[in-house]
mmCIF file of N, CA and C in Angstrom:
data_model
loop_
_atom_site.group_PDB
_atom_site.id
_atom_site.type_symbol
_atom_site.label_atom_id
_atom_site.label_comp_id
_atom_site.label_asym_id
_atom_site.label_seq_id
_atom_site.Cartn_x
_atom_site.Cartn_y
_atom_site.Cartn_z
ATOM 1 N N MET W 20 -0.318 -12.764 -0.354
ATOM 2 C CA MET W 20 -0.880 -11.687 -1.396
ATOM 3 C C MET W 20 0.141 -10.673 -1.421
ATOM 4 N N ALA W 21 0.706 -9.718 -1.101
ATOM 5 C CA ALA W 21 1.331 -8.179 -0.944
ATOM 6 C C ALA W 21 2.744 -8.488 -0.715
ATOM 7 N N LEU W 22 3.250 -9.993 -0.607
ATOM 8 C CA LEU W 22 4.826 -10.194 -0.635
ATOM 9 C C LEU W 22 4.958 -10.780 -1.905
ATOM 10 N N ALA W 23 4.222 -11.112 -2.577
ATOM 11 C CA ALA W 23 4.297 -12.123 -4.070
ATOM 12 C C ALA W 23 4.175 -11.043 -4.766
ATOM 13 N N ASP W 24 3.361 -9.344 -4.863
ATOM 14 C CA ASP W 24 3.491 -8.661 -5.688
ATOM 15 C C ASP W 24 4.983 -8.092 -5.239
ATOM 16 N N LEU W 25 5.813 -8.079 -4.294
ATOM 17 C CA LEU W 25 6.455 -6.817 -4.340
ATOM 18 C C LEU W 25 8.306 -7.547 -4.809
ATOM 19 N N ASP W 26 7.333 -9.215 -5.056
ATOM 20 C CA ASP W 26 8.607 -9.919 -5.880
ATOM 21 C C ASP W 26 9.117 -9.612 -7.582
ATOM 22 N N GLY W 27 7.173 -9.284 -8.083
ATOM 23 C CA GLY W 27 6.870 -9.068 -8.735
ATOM 24 C C GLY W 27 8.482 -7.551 -9.552
ATOM 25 N N LEU W 28 8.378 -6.954 -9.051
ATOM 26 C CA LEU W 28 8.514 -5.534 -8.919
ATOM 27 C C LEU W 28 10.151 -5.279 -9.010
ATOM 28 N N PRO W 29 10.306 -4.337 -9.698
ATOM 29 C CA PRO W 29 11.965 -3.620 -9.714
ATOM 30 C C PRO W 29 12.805 -3.696 -8.999
ATOM 31 N N THR W 30 13.127 -4.283 -7.956
ATOM 32 C CA THR W 30 14.414 -3.743 -6.961
ATOM 33 C C THR W 30 14.498 -2.738 -6.327
ATOM 34 N N LYS W 31 14.476 -1.580 -7.449
ATOM 35 C CA LYS W 31 14.655 -0.206 -6.693
ATOM 36 C C LYS W 31 13.136 0.223 -7.198
ATOM 37 N N ILE W 32 11.979 -0.340 -7.016
ATOM 38 C CA ILE W 32 10.658 0.788 -6.709
ATOM 39 C C ILE W 32 10.073 -0.418 -5.985
ATOM 40 N N ALA W 33 10.723 -1.662 -5.227
ATOM 41 C CA ALA W 33 9.995 -2.751 -4.408
ATOM 42 C C ALA W 33 10.688 -2.223 -3.049
ATOM 43 N N ALA W 34 12.531 -1.917 -2.473
ATOM 44 C CA ALA W 34 12.353 -1.443 -2.172
ATOM 45 C C ALA W 34 11.856 -0.280 -1.169
ATOM 46 N N GLY W 35 11.433 0.872 -2.206
ATOM 47 C CA GLY W 35 11.172 2.509 -2.175
ATOM 48 C C GLY W 35 10.197 2.073 -1.513
ATOM 49 N N ILE W 36 8.924 0.882 -1.736
ATOM 50 C CA ILE W 36 7.998 1.193 -1.456
ATOM 51 C C ILE W 36 7.013 -0.377 0.059
ATOM 52 N N VAL W 37 9.043 -0.355 0.119
ATOM 53 C CA VAL W 37 8.836 -1.069 1.345
ATOM 54 C C VAL W 37 9.224 -0.098 2.475
ATOM 55 N N LYS W 38 10.318 0.762 2.604
ATOM 56 C CA LYS W 38 10.239 1.984 2.964
ATOM 57 C C LYS W 38 9.458 2.972 3.135
ATOM 58 N N LYS W 39 7.806 3.125 2.552
ATOM 59 C CA LYS W 39 7.133 4.195 2.730
ATOM 60 C C LYS W 39 6.153 3.140 3.601
ATOM 61 N N ILE W 40 6.482 2.080 3.651
ATOM 62 C CA ILE W 40 4.743 0.946 4.381
ATOM 63 C C ILE W 40 5.740 1.826 5.888
ATOM 64 N N GLY W 41 7.121 1.450 5.871
ATOM 65 C CA GLY W 41 7.821 1.337 6.228
ATOM 66 C C GLY W 41 7.183 2.764 8.084
ATOM 67 N N ARG W 42 7.038 3.944 7.034
ATOM 68 C CA ARG W 42 6.316 5.184 7.467
ATOM 69 C C ARG W 42 4.833 5.008 8.142
ATOM 70 N N LEU W 43 4.690 4.137 7.695
ATOM 71 C CA LEU W 43 3.076 3.938 8.408
ATOM 72 C C LEU W 43 3.107 3.482 9.744
ATOM 73 N N GLU W 44 3.957 3.368 10.509
ATOM 74 C CA GLU W 44 4.486 3.345 11.822
ATOM 75 C C GLU W 44 3.904 3.986 12.402
ATOM 76 N N ALA W 45 4.306 5.270 11.985
ATOM 77 C CA ALA W 45 4.742 6.717 12.219
ATOM 78 C C ALA W 45 2.973 7.752 11.690
ATOM 79 N N GLY W 46 2.639 6.497 11.309
ATOM 80 C CA GLY W 46 0.648 7.073 11.059
ATOM 81 C C GLY W 46 0.473 7.425 10.359
ATOM 82 N N LEU W 47 -0.725 7.310 9.333
ATOM 83 C CA LEU W 47 -1.478 7.853 8.499
ATOM 84 C C LEU W 47 -0.964 8.709 7.500
ATOM 85 N N HIS W 48 0.283 9.736 7.567
ATOM 86 C CA HIS W 48 0.655 10.654 6.623
ATOM 87 C C HIS W 48 1.112 9.996 5.302
ATOM 88 N N GLY W 49 1.190 11.251 4.323
ATOM 89 C CA GLY W 49 1.621 11.287 2.562
ATOM 90 C C GLY W 49 0.905 11.701 2.335
ATOM 91 N N ASP W 50 0.069 10.101 1.115
ATOM 92 C CA ASP W 50 -0.294 10.558 0.216
ATOM 93 C C ASP W 50 -0.512 9.255 -0.015
ATOM 94 N N ILE W 51 -1.984 9.437 1.012
ATOM 95 C CA ILE W 51 -2.668 7.936 1.852
ATOM 96 C C ILE W 51 -3.967 9.278 1.998
ATOM 97 N N LYS W 52 -4.999 7.907 1.098
ATOM 98 C CA LYS W 52 -6.411 7.930 0.835
ATOM 99 C C LYS W 52 -7.878 7.026 1.377
ATOM 100 N N ARG W 53 -7.789 6.789 2.551
ATOM 101 C CA ARG W 53 -9.093 5.911 2.605
ATOM 102 C C ARG W 53 -10.252 5.452 1.393
ATOM 103 N N LEU W 54 -10.208 4.517 1.399
ATOM 104 C CA LEU W 54 -11.225 4.317 0.216
ATOM 105 C C LEU W 54 -12.478 3.628 0.295
ATOM 106 N N LYS W 55 -13.286 4.476 -0.542
ATOM 107 C CA LYS W 55 -14.505 5.152 -0.243
ATOM 108 C C LYS W 55 -15.359 3.574 -0.274
ATOM 109 N N GLU W 56 -14.973 2.320 -0.922
ATOM 110 C CA GLU W 56 -16.329 1.286 -1.074
ATOM 111 C C GLU W 56 -15.350 0.164 0.007
ATOM 112 N N HIS W 57 -14.738 1.250 1.252
ATOM 113 C CA HIS W 57 -14.659 0.058 2.847
ATOM 114 C C HIS W 57 -13.866 1.092 3.478
ATOM 115 N N ASP W 58 -14.328 0.627 5.149
ATOM 116 C CA ASP W 58 -14.452 1.274 6.149
ATOM 117 C C ASP W 58 -12.951 1.460 6.503
ATOM 118 N N ARG W 59 -12.818 0.424 6.308
ATOM 119 C CA ARG W 59 -11.281 0.424 7.443
ATOM 120 C C ARG W 59 -10.216 -0.087 6.303
ATOM 121 N N ALA W 60 -9.841 0.741 4.821
ATOM 122 C CA ALA W 60 -9.102 -0.036 3.961
ATOM 123 C C ALA W 60 -8.552 1.740 3.272
ATOM 124 N N TYR W 61 -7.465 1.362 2.945
ATOM 125 C CA TYR W 61 -6.712 3.025 2.476
ATOM 126 C C TYR W 61 -5.822 1.804 0.891
ATOM 127 N N ARG W 62 -5.113 3.639 0.803
ATOM 128 C CA ARG W 62 -4.233 3.200 -0.386
ATOM 129 C C ARG W 62 -3.535 4.415 0.258
ATOM 130 N N LEU W 63 -1.922 3.596 0.196
ATOM 131 C CA LEU W 63 -0.504 4.590 -0.041
ATOM 132 C C LEU W 63 -0.278 4.688 -1.706
ATOM 133 N N ARG W 64 -0.185 5.740 -1.681
ATOM 134 C CA ARG W 64 0.866 5.918 -3.300
ATOM 135 C C ARG W 64 1.720 6.083 -3.887
ATOM 136 N N MET W 65 2.850 5.452 -4.564
ATOM 137 C CA MET W 65 4.062 5.090 -4.779
ATOM 138 C C MET W 65 4.741 5.328 -6.323
ATOM 139 N N GLY W 66 4.581 6.842 -6.739
ATOM 140 C CA GLY W 66 4.376 7.145 -8.845
ATOM 141 C C GLY W 66 3.262 5.836 -9.520
ATOM 142 N N ASP W 67 3.275 5.282 -9.880
ATOM 143 C CA ASP W 67 2.697 4.062 -10.414
ATOM 144 C C ASP W 67 1.704 2.621 -10.400
ATOM 145 N N TYR W 68 2.356 3.245 -8.607
ATOM 146 C CA TYR W 68 1.985 1.819 -8.390
ATOM 147 C C TYR W 68 1.204 2.281 -6.183
ATOM 148 N N ARG W 69 0.248 1.280 -6.106
ATOM 149 C CA ARG W 69 -0.516 1.102 -5.085
ATOM 150 C C ARG W 69 -0.347 0.283 -3.746
ATOM 151 N N VAL W 70 -0.090 0.777 -2.662
ATOM 152 C CA VAL W 70 -0.380 -0.552 -1.997
ATOM 153 C C VAL W 70 -1.620 -0.457 -1.303
ATOM 154 N N LEU W 71 -1.975 -0.934 -1.034
ATOM 155 C CA LEU W 71 -3.302 -1.551 -0.767
ATOM 156 C C LEU W 71 -3.840 -1.955 0.766
ATOM 157 N N PHE W 72 -3.814 -1.508 1.831
ATOM 158 C CA PHE W 72 -3.819 -1.867 3.333
ATOM 159 C C PHE W 72 -5.482 -1.936 3.856
ATOM 160 N N GLU W 73 -5.225 -2.523 4.886
ATOM 161 C CA GLU W 73 -5.942 -2.252 5.647
ATOM 162 C C GLU W 73 -6.353 -1.589 7.133
ATOM 163 N N VAL W 74 -7.077 -1.035 7.796
ATOM 164 C CA VAL W 74 -6.136 -0.183 9.282
ATOM 165 C C VAL W 74 -7.582 -1.361 10.674
ATOM 166 N N GLU W 75 -6.753 -1.398 11.397
ATOM 167 C CA GLU W 75 -7.398 -2.236 12.735
ATOM 168 C C GLU W 75 -6.918 -1.504 13.948
ATOM 169 N N GLY W 76 -7.411 -0.458 13.931
ATOM 170 C CA GLY W 76 -7.510 -0.691 15.911
ATOM 171 C C GLY W 76 -5.611 0.130 15.785
ATOM 172 N N GLN W 77 -4.691 -0.796 15.875
ATOM 173 C CA GLN W 77 -2.988 -0.200 15.676
ATOM 174 C C GLN W 77 -2.729 -1.395 14.939
ATOM 175 N N THR W 78 -3.248 -1.943 14.011
ATOM 176 C CA THR W 78 -2.561 -2.967 13.438
ATOM 177 C C THR W 78 -2.948 -2.268 12.221
ATOM 178 N N ILE W 79 -2.191 -2.198 11.137
ATOM 179 C CA ILE W 79 -2.206 -2.637 9.444
ATOM 180 C C ILE W 79 -1.835 -3.602 8.346
ATOM 181 N N THR W 80 -2.683 -3.744 8.205
ATOM 182 C CA THR W 80 -2.788 -5.213 6.875
ATOM 183 C C THR W 80 -2.171 -4.631 5.871
ATOM 184 N N ILE W 81 -1.084 -5.160 5.244
ATOM 185 C CA ILE W 81 -1.426 -4.734 4.045
ATOM 186 C C ILE W 81 -1.359 -6.056 2.762
ATOM 187 N N CYS W 82 -2.885 -5.653 2.115
ATOM 188 C CA CYS W 82 -2.811 -6.746 1.526
ATOM 189 C C CYS W 82 -2.664 -6.918 -0.139
ATOM 190 N N ARG W 83 -3.013 -5.760 -0.889
ATOM 191 C CA ARG W 83 -2.023 -6.339 -2.496
ATOM 192 C C ARG W 83 -1.194 -4.222 -2.331
ATOM 193 N N VAL W 84 -0.368 -4.677 -3.256
ATOM 194 C CA VAL W 84 1.060 -3.904 -4.143
ATOM 195 C C VAL W 84 0.181 -4.052 -5.616
ATOM 196 N N LYS W 85 0.106 -3.657 -6.479
ATOM 197 C CA LYS W 85 -0.188 -2.862 -7.893
ATOM 198 C C LYS W 85 0.078 -1.858 -8.162
ATOM 199 N N HIS W 86 0.029 -2.338 -10.131
ATOM 200 C CA HIS W 86 0.178 -0.563 -10.800
ATOM 201 C C HIS W 86 -0.918 -0.361 -10.707
ATOM 202 N N ARG W 87 -1.387 0.739 -10.754
ATOM 203 C CA ARG W 87 -2.279 1.843 -10.607
ATOM 204 C C ARG W 87 -3.240 1.076 -12.100
ATOM 205 N N ARG W 88 -3.155 0.594 -12.437
ATOM 206 C CA ARG W 88 -4.368 -0.277 -13.711
ATOM 207 C C ARG W 88 -4.984 -0.753 -13.678
ATOM 208 N N GLU W 89 -4.393 -1.685 -12.445
ATOM 209 C CA GLU W 89 -4.468 -3.114 -12.363
ATOM 210 C C GLU W 89 -5.361 -2.761 -10.244
ATOM 211 N N ALA W 90 -4.991 -1.666 -9.440
ATOM 212 C CA ALA W 90 -4.783 -1.921 -8.189
ATOM 213 C C ALA W 90 -6.692 -1.722 -7.966
ATOM 214 N N TYR W 91 -7.495 -1.057 -8.570
ATOM 215 C CA TYR W 91 -8.707 -0.972 -8.332
ATOM 216 C C TYR W 91 -9.613 -1.976 -8.977
ATOM 217 N N ASP W 92 -8.436 -2.974 -9.509
ATOM 218 C CA ASP W 92 -10.209 -4.026 -10.454
ATOM 219 C C ASP W 92 -10.537 -4.887 -8.977
#
C-alpha cells in the first residue's frame, strides 16, 4: 500500500518522504508521534503528508503515505 501511495505523489514530495523514511534507521527522531489508538503505530510528518508506520523490535513497517486530510480516516 505504501508504495502505491508514493507512486501517486509528485516526484519532489515522494523523494523527500523517501529521504525521511531512510533516516528512521538512525532512530525515531524528528517530527514523529506515537498514535494513541495503537501501541506500535507512529506517524512521521512531511509537510502536508503523513507516513504511518509500525515499530516492532528493530523492524519498522511503513503502512501508508497519505495527505493529512486522509491519513487518519
